Short mmCIF file of C-alpha atoms and ligand atoms in Angstrom, two decimals:
data_model
loop_
_atom_site.label_atom_id
_atom_site.label_comp_id
_atom_site.label_asym_id
_atom_site.label_seq_id
_atom_site.Cartn_x
_atom_site.Cartn_y
_atom_site.Cartn_z
CA MET A 1 131.72 -74.41 -41.90
CA ILE A 2 134.72 -75.95 -40.16
CA ILE A 3 136.91 -75.02 -42.99
CA GLY A 4 135.58 -71.54 -42.84
CA LEU A 5 136.27 -71.23 -39.11
CA THR A 6 139.71 -72.79 -39.55
CA ALA A 7 140.48 -70.30 -42.34
CA LEU A 8 139.27 -67.43 -40.07
CA VAL A 9 141.45 -68.55 -37.15
CA ILE A 10 144.40 -68.91 -39.46
CA ALA A 11 143.77 -65.53 -40.87
CA VAL A 12 143.46 -63.89 -37.42
CA SER A 13 146.59 -65.66 -36.26
CA ALA A 14 148.57 -64.47 -39.25
CA TYR A 15 147.33 -61.00 -38.73
CA ILE A 16 148.28 -61.01 -35.12
CA TYR A 17 151.61 -62.48 -36.00
CA LYS A 18 152.21 -59.87 -38.51
CA GLU A 19 150.69 -56.73 -37.11
CA GLY A 20 150.64 -57.47 -33.41
CA VAL A 21 147.61 -57.58 -31.02
CA PRO A 22 144.97 -55.08 -32.07
CA TYR A 23 144.47 -53.47 -28.74
CA ASP A 24 141.86 -51.25 -30.13
CA PHE A 25 139.77 -54.29 -30.75
CA ILE A 26 136.63 -53.90 -28.73
CA PRO A 27 136.74 -57.19 -26.79
CA PHE A 28 140.21 -56.35 -25.49
CA ASP A 29 138.95 -53.04 -24.25
CA PHE A 30 136.19 -54.98 -22.54
CA PHE A 31 138.54 -57.35 -20.89
CA ALA A 32 140.77 -54.48 -19.88
CA ARG A 33 137.89 -52.85 -18.12
CA LEU A 34 137.25 -56.05 -16.26
CA GLY A 35 140.87 -56.19 -15.17
CA LEU A 36 141.45 -59.41 -17.02
CA TRP A 37 143.69 -58.24 -19.76
CA ASN A 38 146.57 -56.68 -17.79
CA ALA A 39 148.92 -59.48 -17.04
CA ARG A 40 150.92 -57.22 -14.78
CA GLY A 41 148.12 -56.66 -12.27
CA PRO A 42 144.69 -55.13 -12.14
CA ALA A 43 144.19 -52.46 -14.72
CA ARG A 44 143.08 -48.99 -13.59
CA ALA A 45 140.25 -47.64 -15.65
CA ILE A 46 140.23 -43.98 -16.18
CA THR A 47 136.78 -43.17 -17.32
CA ASP A 48 136.99 -39.45 -17.85
CA GLY A 49 140.58 -39.05 -18.72
CA THR A 50 141.42 -36.81 -15.72
CA GLU A 51 141.12 -39.07 -12.62
CA ARG A 52 144.11 -40.93 -11.68
CA GLU A 53 144.89 -42.95 -8.66
CA PRO A 54 148.11 -41.50 -7.17
CA GLN A 55 148.78 -44.34 -4.84
CA ASN A 56 149.69 -46.69 -7.67
CA ALA A 57 151.74 -44.21 -9.58
CA GLY A 58 155.09 -45.62 -10.58
CA SER A 59 154.22 -49.13 -9.49
CA GLY A 60 154.39 -50.39 -12.98
CA GLU A 61 150.65 -50.68 -13.51
CA LEU A 62 149.19 -49.80 -16.75
CA ASP A 63 146.61 -47.06 -17.39
CA VAL A 64 143.61 -47.88 -19.46
CA ILE A 65 142.16 -44.94 -21.20
CA SER A 66 138.58 -45.31 -22.28
CA GLY A 67 137.45 -44.39 -25.70
CA SER A 68 135.14 -41.61 -24.54
CA GLY A 69 137.72 -39.54 -22.65
CA GLY A 70 141.00 -40.70 -24.06
CA GLY A 71 142.08 -37.18 -24.67
CA GLY A 72 143.42 -37.94 -28.12
CA ALA A 73 144.38 -41.55 -27.47
CA ALA A 74 142.93 -44.21 -29.66
CA PRO A 75 139.84 -45.79 -28.27
CA GLY A 76 140.68 -48.68 -26.12
CA TYR A 77 144.33 -47.89 -26.14
CA ILE A 78 146.08 -49.24 -23.13
CA ALA A 79 148.75 -46.79 -22.08
CA GLY A 80 152.05 -48.27 -21.49
CA ILE A 81 151.73 -51.27 -23.81
CA PRO A 82 153.19 -50.66 -27.17
CA SER A 83 152.27 -52.69 -30.20
CA ARG A 84 154.75 -55.17 -31.55
CA LYS A 85 155.56 -52.66 -34.27
CA GLU A 86 156.32 -49.96 -31.78
CA LYS A 87 158.37 -52.21 -29.76
CA GLU A 88 160.48 -53.19 -32.78
CA GLU A 89 160.85 -49.65 -33.80
CA LEU A 90 161.98 -48.59 -30.39
CA LEU A 91 164.31 -51.42 -29.90
CA VAL A 92 165.95 -51.55 -33.26
CA VAL A 93 169.67 -51.15 -32.77
CA ASP A 94 172.21 -50.88 -35.49
CA ASP A 95 174.11 -53.97 -35.38
CA ASP A 96 177.13 -52.35 -36.94
CA GLU A 97 177.31 -49.82 -34.16
CA GLU A 98 179.20 -51.07 -31.22
CA GLU A 99 177.24 -50.72 -28.06
CA ASP A 100 179.20 -48.42 -25.83
CA PRO A 101 177.77 -47.63 -22.44
CA THR A 102 179.43 -44.30 -22.48
CA THR A 103 177.60 -42.99 -25.47
CA PRO A 104 174.25 -41.36 -24.93
CA THR A 105 172.48 -44.03 -26.96
CA ALA A 106 172.78 -46.49 -24.00
CA PRO A 107 170.71 -44.43 -21.60
CA VAL A 108 168.18 -43.69 -24.30
CA LYS A 109 167.61 -47.35 -24.81
CA ILE A 110 167.28 -47.91 -21.12
CA GLN A 111 164.79 -45.13 -20.95
CA LEU A 112 162.75 -46.77 -23.68
CA LEU A 113 162.75 -49.93 -21.88
CA GLU A 114 161.66 -48.19 -18.72
CA ALA A 115 158.89 -46.39 -20.56
CA PHE A 116 157.43 -49.66 -21.72
CA PRO A 117 158.03 -52.09 -18.94
CA GLY A 118 155.75 -54.65 -20.47
CA ALA A 119 157.65 -54.73 -23.79
CA ASP A 120 158.92 -58.15 -24.74
CA THR A 121 162.59 -57.69 -25.66
CA SER A 122 163.30 -61.37 -25.99
CA THR A 123 163.91 -61.05 -29.65
CA ASN A 124 166.48 -58.34 -29.15
CA ASP A 125 167.83 -59.96 -26.15
CA LYS A 126 168.45 -63.11 -27.98
CA ARG A 127 169.88 -61.25 -30.82
CA LYS A 128 172.21 -59.14 -28.76
CA GLY A 129 172.77 -61.61 -26.05
CA LYS A 130 172.37 -59.03 -23.37
CA GLY A 131 169.97 -56.33 -22.21
CA ARG A 132 166.91 -56.36 -20.02
CA ALA A 133 166.01 -60.04 -19.47
CA THR A 134 164.71 -60.44 -16.06
CA ASP A 135 161.49 -59.18 -14.40
CA ASP A 136 163.42 -57.97 -11.41
CA ASP A 137 164.45 -55.03 -13.54
CA ASP A 138 160.87 -53.97 -13.75
CA ASP A 139 160.77 -52.81 -10.22
CA ASP A 140 164.03 -50.80 -10.67
CA LEU A 141 162.74 -47.29 -11.34
CA ARG A 142 166.01 -45.59 -10.95
CA VAL A 143 166.56 -42.65 -13.29
CA PRO A 144 169.35 -43.44 -15.68
CA MET A 145 172.25 -41.11 -15.48
CA PHE A 146 172.85 -38.82 -18.34
CA PRO A 147 175.57 -38.51 -19.36
CA ALA A 148 176.60 -41.99 -18.26
CA ALA A 149 178.71 -42.41 -15.16
CA ASN A 150 181.92 -43.10 -16.98
CA SER A 151 181.30 -40.86 -19.93
CA VAL A 152 183.70 -38.43 -21.34
CA GLN A 153 181.49 -35.51 -20.19
CA ARG A 154 181.67 -36.54 -16.57
CA ALA A 155 185.38 -37.36 -16.77
CA SER A 156 186.04 -33.78 -17.85
CA ARG A 157 184.23 -32.35 -14.83
CA PRO A 158 185.71 -34.27 -11.79
CA SER A 159 184.33 -31.88 -9.19
CA MET A 160 180.73 -32.59 -10.14
CA PRO A 161 179.46 -35.46 -8.01
CA PRO A 162 177.18 -38.06 -9.79
CA PRO A 163 173.53 -37.63 -9.01
CA SER A 164 172.33 -39.77 -6.14
CA LEU A 165 170.56 -42.99 -7.18
CA ALA A 166 169.16 -43.65 -3.87
CA VAL A 167 165.96 -41.64 -4.19
CA PRO A 168 164.27 -42.18 -7.48
CA GLY A 169 162.81 -39.12 -9.12
CA VAL A 170 164.68 -36.63 -6.93
CA MET A 171 167.12 -34.61 -8.86
CA ALA A 172 170.45 -33.92 -7.16
CA PRO A 173 171.05 -30.25 -6.45
CA PRO A 174 173.45 -28.55 -8.83
CA SER A 175 176.89 -28.42 -7.62
CA LEU A 176 178.27 -24.95 -7.11
CA PRO A 177 181.27 -24.12 -9.25
CA VAL A 178 184.30 -24.22 -7.11
CA PRO A 179 186.97 -21.80 -8.36
CA THR A 180 190.24 -23.50 -8.82
CA LEU A 181 192.87 -21.10 -7.55
CA ALA A 182 195.88 -23.08 -8.01
CA ALA A 183 195.79 -24.67 -11.36
CA GLY A 184 193.99 -24.65 -14.58
CA PRO A 185 193.66 -22.14 -17.38
CA PRO A 186 192.87 -18.53 -16.20
CA SER A 187 189.16 -18.02 -16.38
CA LEU A 188 188.97 -14.72 -14.51
CA MET A 189 188.42 -11.59 -16.41
CA ALA A 190 191.35 -9.28 -16.51
CA PRO A 191 190.94 -6.16 -14.44
CA PRO A 192 190.46 -2.89 -16.24
CA PRO A 193 193.46 -0.92 -17.15
CA VAL A 194 194.77 1.44 -14.46
CA PRO A 195 194.05 5.08 -15.38
CA VAL A 196 197.26 6.95 -15.88
CA ARG A 197 197.04 10.56 -14.81
CA LYS A 198 199.58 12.73 -16.40
CA PRO A 199 198.53 16.31 -16.29
CA ALA A 200 200.26 18.49 -18.71
CA GLY A 201 202.74 20.74 -17.00
CA ALA A 202 202.96 18.92 -13.83
CA SER A 203 205.75 20.10 -11.71
CA SER A 204 208.76 18.01 -10.81
CA ALA A 205 207.86 18.24 -7.17
CA ALA A 206 204.39 16.75 -7.80
CA ASN A 207 206.00 14.01 -9.79
CA ALA A 208 208.36 13.26 -6.98
CA ARG A 209 205.48 13.21 -4.52
CA ASN A 210 203.59 10.83 -6.78
CA ALA A 211 206.55 8.68 -7.07
CA GLN A 212 206.80 8.60 -3.33
CA TYR A 213 203.20 7.71 -2.78
CA SER A 214 203.02 5.25 -5.61
CA ARG A 215 203.58 1.78 -4.13
CA ALA A 216 203.71 -0.09 -7.39
CA GLY A 217 206.55 -2.35 -7.07
CA PRO A 218 207.60 -5.82 -6.42
CA SER A 219 206.12 -5.86 -2.94
CA SER A 220 202.35 -5.47 -2.50
CA SER A 221 201.04 -3.52 0.41
CA LEU A 222 198.31 -6.12 0.83
CA GLY A 223 200.77 -8.88 1.13
CA VAL A 224 199.55 -10.56 -2.02
CA PRO A 225 202.23 -12.67 -3.60
CA GLN A 226 203.31 -11.48 -7.02
CA SER A 227 202.76 -14.82 -8.67
CA SER A 228 199.08 -14.57 -8.33
CA SER A 229 197.45 -17.83 -7.60
CA LEU A 230 194.13 -16.71 -8.87
CA GLY A 231 194.94 -17.65 -12.30
CA VAL A 232 195.15 -14.19 -13.65
CA PRO A 233 197.71 -14.03 -16.41
CA GLN A 234 200.74 -12.09 -15.35
CA SER A 235 201.10 -10.31 -18.73
CA SER A 236 197.69 -8.98 -19.58
CA SER A 237 196.84 -7.85 -23.09
CA LEU A 238 194.83 -4.98 -21.55
CA GLY A 239 197.97 -3.16 -20.50
CA VAL A 240 197.92 -4.06 -16.89
CA PRO A 241 201.52 -4.11 -15.52
CA ALA A 242 202.65 -7.69 -15.14
CA GLN A 243 204.28 -7.15 -11.74
CA ARG A 244 201.26 -5.49 -10.14
CA SER A 245 198.90 -7.71 -8.04
CA THR A 246 195.32 -7.54 -9.02
CA LEU A 247 194.32 -7.07 -5.37
CA GLN A 248 196.37 -3.97 -4.96
CA LEU A 249 194.58 -0.70 -4.88
CA PRO A 250 195.27 1.53 -7.84
CA PRO A 251 197.18 4.67 -6.89
CA THR A 252 194.98 7.74 -6.78
CA HIS A 253 197.52 10.49 -6.07
CA SER A 254 194.65 12.75 -5.22
CA GLN A 255 195.41 12.81 -1.47
CA PRO A 256 198.61 12.35 0.44
CA PRO A 257 198.61 9.18 2.42
CA PRO A 258 197.52 9.44 6.04
CA LYS A 259 200.24 10.04 8.62
CA PRO A 260 201.33 6.91 10.45
CA ARG A 261 200.00 6.66 13.98
CA GLN A 262 202.28 8.20 16.54
CA LYS A 263 200.84 6.73 19.64
CA VAL A 264 203.24 6.02 22.41
CA ILE A 265 203.28 3.16 24.78
CA LEU A 266 201.79 4.44 27.96
CA THR A 267 203.23 3.29 31.30
CA PRO A 268 200.95 0.84 33.25
CA GLY A 269 198.12 2.55 35.10
CA HIS A 270 197.93 5.40 32.60
CA SER A 271 195.31 4.16 30.15
CA PRO A 272 192.39 6.43 29.07
CA LEU A 273 190.22 4.63 31.56
CA ASP A 274 192.72 5.28 34.30
CA TRP A 275 192.74 8.97 33.36
CA ALA A 276 188.97 9.09 33.59
CA ASN A 277 189.17 7.75 37.14
CA HIS A 278 192.03 9.99 38.09
CA GLN A 279 190.38 13.04 36.70
CA ARG A 280 187.39 12.53 39.07
CA SER A 281 189.88 12.59 42.02
CA LEU A 282 191.38 15.94 41.19
CA PRO A 283 190.52 18.72 43.57
CA PHE A 284 187.97 21.38 42.62
CA VAL A 285 189.69 24.62 41.57
CA PRO A 286 187.79 27.87 41.35
CA LEU A 287 188.10 29.38 37.86
CA ARG A 288 189.98 32.58 37.41
CA ARG A 289 190.67 35.17 34.78
CA ILE A 290 194.20 34.51 33.35
CA THR A 291 196.07 36.79 31.20
CA PRO A 292 198.42 35.79 28.39
CA THR A 293 201.36 36.90 30.41
CA GLU A 294 200.43 34.57 33.26
CA LEU A 295 199.79 31.80 30.83
CA ALA A 296 203.24 32.24 29.35
CA THR A 297 204.84 31.61 32.66
CA HIS A 298 203.54 27.95 32.42
CA GLY A 299 205.27 27.07 29.30
CA ALA A 300 207.61 24.32 28.54
CA ARG A 301 210.75 26.31 28.96
CA LYS A 302 212.05 28.34 31.93
CA ASN A 303 209.27 26.97 34.04
CA ALA A 304 210.57 26.36 37.57
CA SER A 305 207.16 25.34 38.77
CA LYS A 306 206.82 22.49 36.35
CA ILE A 307 203.12 23.41 36.04
CA TYR A 308 202.01 23.49 32.50
CA TRP A 309 198.98 25.39 31.16
CA THR A 310 197.37 25.56 27.84
CA VAL A 311 194.39 27.18 26.21
CA LEU A 312 191.78 25.47 24.26
CA GLU A 313 189.06 27.78 22.79
CA GLY A 314 189.59 30.41 25.41
CA ARG A 315 189.70 28.21 28.43
CA VAL A 316 192.84 27.54 30.41
CA TYR A 317 193.73 24.03 31.47
CA ASP A 318 196.45 22.69 33.64
CA ILE A 319 197.70 19.85 31.58
CA THR A 320 200.38 18.69 34.08
CA PRO A 321 198.40 15.76 35.53
CA TYR A 322 197.46 14.58 32.08
CA LEU A 323 201.00 14.45 30.70
CA PRO A 324 201.69 10.64 31.59
CA TYR A 325 198.25 9.82 30.13
CA HIS A 326 198.54 11.43 26.84
CA PRO A 327 198.57 8.84 24.06
CA GLY A 328 200.62 11.01 21.83
CA GLY A 329 203.38 11.37 24.45
CA GLU A 330 204.35 14.02 26.86
CA LYS A 331 206.66 15.69 24.38
CA GLU A 332 203.89 16.37 21.85
CA LEU A 333 201.56 17.69 24.57
CA LEU A 334 204.21 20.06 25.91
CA ARG A 335 204.35 21.73 22.53
CA VAL A 336 201.22 23.76 23.51
CA ALA A 337 202.27 24.53 27.08
CA GLY A 338 202.21 28.23 27.91
CA LYS A 339 200.12 29.17 24.77
CA ASP A 340 196.89 28.62 22.89
CA GLY A 341 196.94 25.13 21.66
CA THR A 342 193.64 25.07 19.88
CA LYS A 343 194.91 25.08 16.36
CA LEU A 344 197.57 22.38 16.90
CA PHE A 345 195.11 20.27 18.88
CA ASN A 346 192.53 20.37 16.10
CA LEU A 347 195.13 19.64 13.45
CA THR A 348 196.25 16.56 15.26
CA HIS A 349 192.96 15.06 16.59
CA SER A 350 189.96 17.16 16.15
CA TRP A 351 187.82 14.11 17.00
CA VAL A 352 189.09 14.13 20.58
CA ASN A 353 186.63 15.38 23.15
CA TRP A 354 189.01 17.56 25.04
CA ASP A 355 186.22 19.41 26.96
CA ASN A 356 185.09 16.17 28.66
CA MET A 357 188.69 14.88 29.06
CA LEU A 358 190.10 17.98 30.73
CA ARG A 359 187.08 19.08 32.75
CA GLY A 360 188.84 18.44 36.05
CA CYS A 361 191.89 20.37 34.92
CA GLU A 362 190.31 23.67 34.04
CA VAL A 363 191.74 26.64 35.93
CA GLY A 364 190.19 29.67 34.29
CA ILE A 365 189.41 31.57 31.17
CA LEU A 366 191.87 33.51 29.08
CA VAL A 367 191.43 37.29 29.15
CA SER A 368 193.40 40.00 27.45
CA GLY A 369 196.10 41.66 29.47
CA ASN A 370 194.11 44.95 29.52
CA GLU A 371 191.25 43.44 31.46
CA MET A 372 193.30 42.68 34.50
CA PRO A 373 195.87 45.35 35.01
CA GLY A 374 198.21 44.56 37.87
CA LYS A 375 196.99 41.10 38.19
CA GLU A 376 199.77 39.54 36.16
CA GLY A 377 202.34 37.29 37.73
CA GLY A 378 203.06 33.67 38.26
CA SER A 379 200.47 31.59 39.89
CA SER A 380 200.06 27.93 40.45
CA VAL A 381 197.01 25.85 39.96
CA GLY A 382 194.27 27.27 42.12
CA GLY A 383 196.44 30.13 42.97
CA ALA A 384 194.65 32.93 44.72
CA ASP A 385 196.40 35.80 43.14
CA GLY A 386 194.56 35.61 39.89
CA GLY A 387 191.16 37.18 39.26
CA ASP A 388 188.51 34.84 40.62
CA LEU A 389 185.64 34.57 38.20
CA GLU A 390 182.95 34.21 40.79
CA SER A 391 184.32 37.10 43.05
CA MET A 392 184.83 39.41 39.99
CA ASP A 393 181.39 38.84 38.34
C1 HEM B 1 195.84 19.54 25.04
C2 HEM B 1 195.10 18.53 25.26
C3 HEM B 1 195.27 17.23 24.56
C4 HEM B 1 194.57 16.10 24.85
C5 HEM B 1 193.42 16.05 25.88
C6 HEM B 1 194.87 15.05 23.97
C7 HEM B 1 194.34 13.87 23.89
C8 HEM B 1 194.70 12.86 23.04
C9 HEM B 1 193.97 11.61 22.93
C10 HEM B 1 192.82 11.21 23.68
C11 HEM B 1 194.68 10.92 22.08
C12 HEM B 1 194.32 9.54 21.48
C13 HEM B 1 193.49 9.74 20.20
C14 HEM B 1 193.07 8.46 19.58
O1 HEM B 1 193.40 7.37 20.09
O2 HEM B 1 192.45 8.52 18.51
C15 HEM B 1 195.78 11.74 21.57
C16 HEM B 1 196.69 11.28 20.61
C17 HEM B 1 197.63 12.04 20.18
N1 HEM B 1 197.91 13.32 20.52
FE1 HEM B 1 196.87 14.40 21.82
N2 HEM B 1 195.85 15.52 23.16
C18 HEM B 1 196.07 16.80 23.50
C19 HEM B 1 196.99 17.62 22.88
C20 HEM B 1 197.89 17.29 21.93
C21 HEM B 1 198.82 18.08 21.34
C22 HEM B 1 198.88 19.61 21.57
C23 HEM B 1 199.47 17.31 20.51
C24 HEM B 1 200.56 17.72 19.58
C25 HEM B 1 200.89 18.75 19.00
C26 HEM B 1 199.07 16.00 20.53
C27 HEM B 1 199.48 15.00 19.80
C28 HEM B 1 198.97 13.83 19.82
C29 HEM B 1 199.44 12.70 19.04
C30 HEM B 1 200.55 12.77 18.01
C31 HEM B 1 198.57 11.68 19.22
C32 HEM B 1 198.64 10.29 18.65
C33 HEM B 1 197.76 10.32 17.42
C34 HEM B 1 197.58 8.97 16.92
O3 HEM B 1 198.42 8.56 16.15
O4 HEM B 1 196.58 8.29 17.29
N3 HEM B 1 198.01 16.05 21.42
N4 HEM B 1 195.78 12.84 22.21
#
């Protein structure tokens, strides 16, 4: 009997020594349910395989999955505790291979150790002389960096900050790519080739005009330096001229360039706002019928009165008080004195609301010379010798 028991104990010991602890052995499952088996704290029994206690998540405790609802796990399997065989398989390291922390194998090993916190690595620790040896490391749940902090991958991307290790389980936001404008190989796509319009039979005058409007040259109109700092190669294989800045607008040649502004510097007190105030102070003048002959006496030349009239869409205006307020200058405004200035006005600035601007300067309407026989002659603003509109109607 004693010999038999002794032989049984020896056999069990030899089995455990060789194969590891049979966790699926029913008594162990029973002890695990009682909370006696887990050496790292009270075990959590999950009876139906779905309920888990979230408050202990990540605390290093082990999950016990019962045989009835294991969801594919072996009956009595204690999640998180590998068998000796598993541990040895997981922790086998090629002795010939030098352990380099920069290679991806180092984090993998760390992850395996983290995945099985109860694993006994003393064998490997003794063999390698290093590794996870203290229990303090069990509470360190930091996510290992991959690639390693000093790996070649990280060294090649210096702008990417290493993920924060302060908050475990929180992934660092991806860093936005910062375009390197000054240095580095050109990574921008080359612009499309500039379309070259060369109509057959184009006249030499048109060519001359195109040459005049074309601003391709060493100086960019946008002020972009010719040595582009955007990394665009100066000599593109797509046929883009090397001296042209990529930010420069391509020449269209379809329309002539707009005329440069010809605004003059107005004397102080003659701004558009000043004119609006001054116009309100002008005296009211009864409107009259004005013939072209009378209008001509108020031209720019041979005008002793220095009173200048013009016509805009059939209405006669005394532009004399407006002369110092005209943004285009007095000289330009006097070009329409004594005649119909509608066409020139609209050619210059059709957007200007002349009706509103010159309301206080209106002196009458233009009539043909036949309508007012005998009524021609010089007259000043508000003159009484013209045909008064109210009295004539
Ligand atoms: C007869 C009544 C006229 C009125 C009330 C008037 C009024 C104005 C106003 C308000 C502006 C400023 C436009 C702006 O800032 O966009 C302006 C600009 C100018 N005006 Fe007149 N204008 C008159 C007639 C003329 C005439 C007859 C000419 C020339 C033929 C002329 C030539 C100019 C020019 C060259 C400018 C500067 C355009 C620019 O570069 O902005 N204006 N005028």
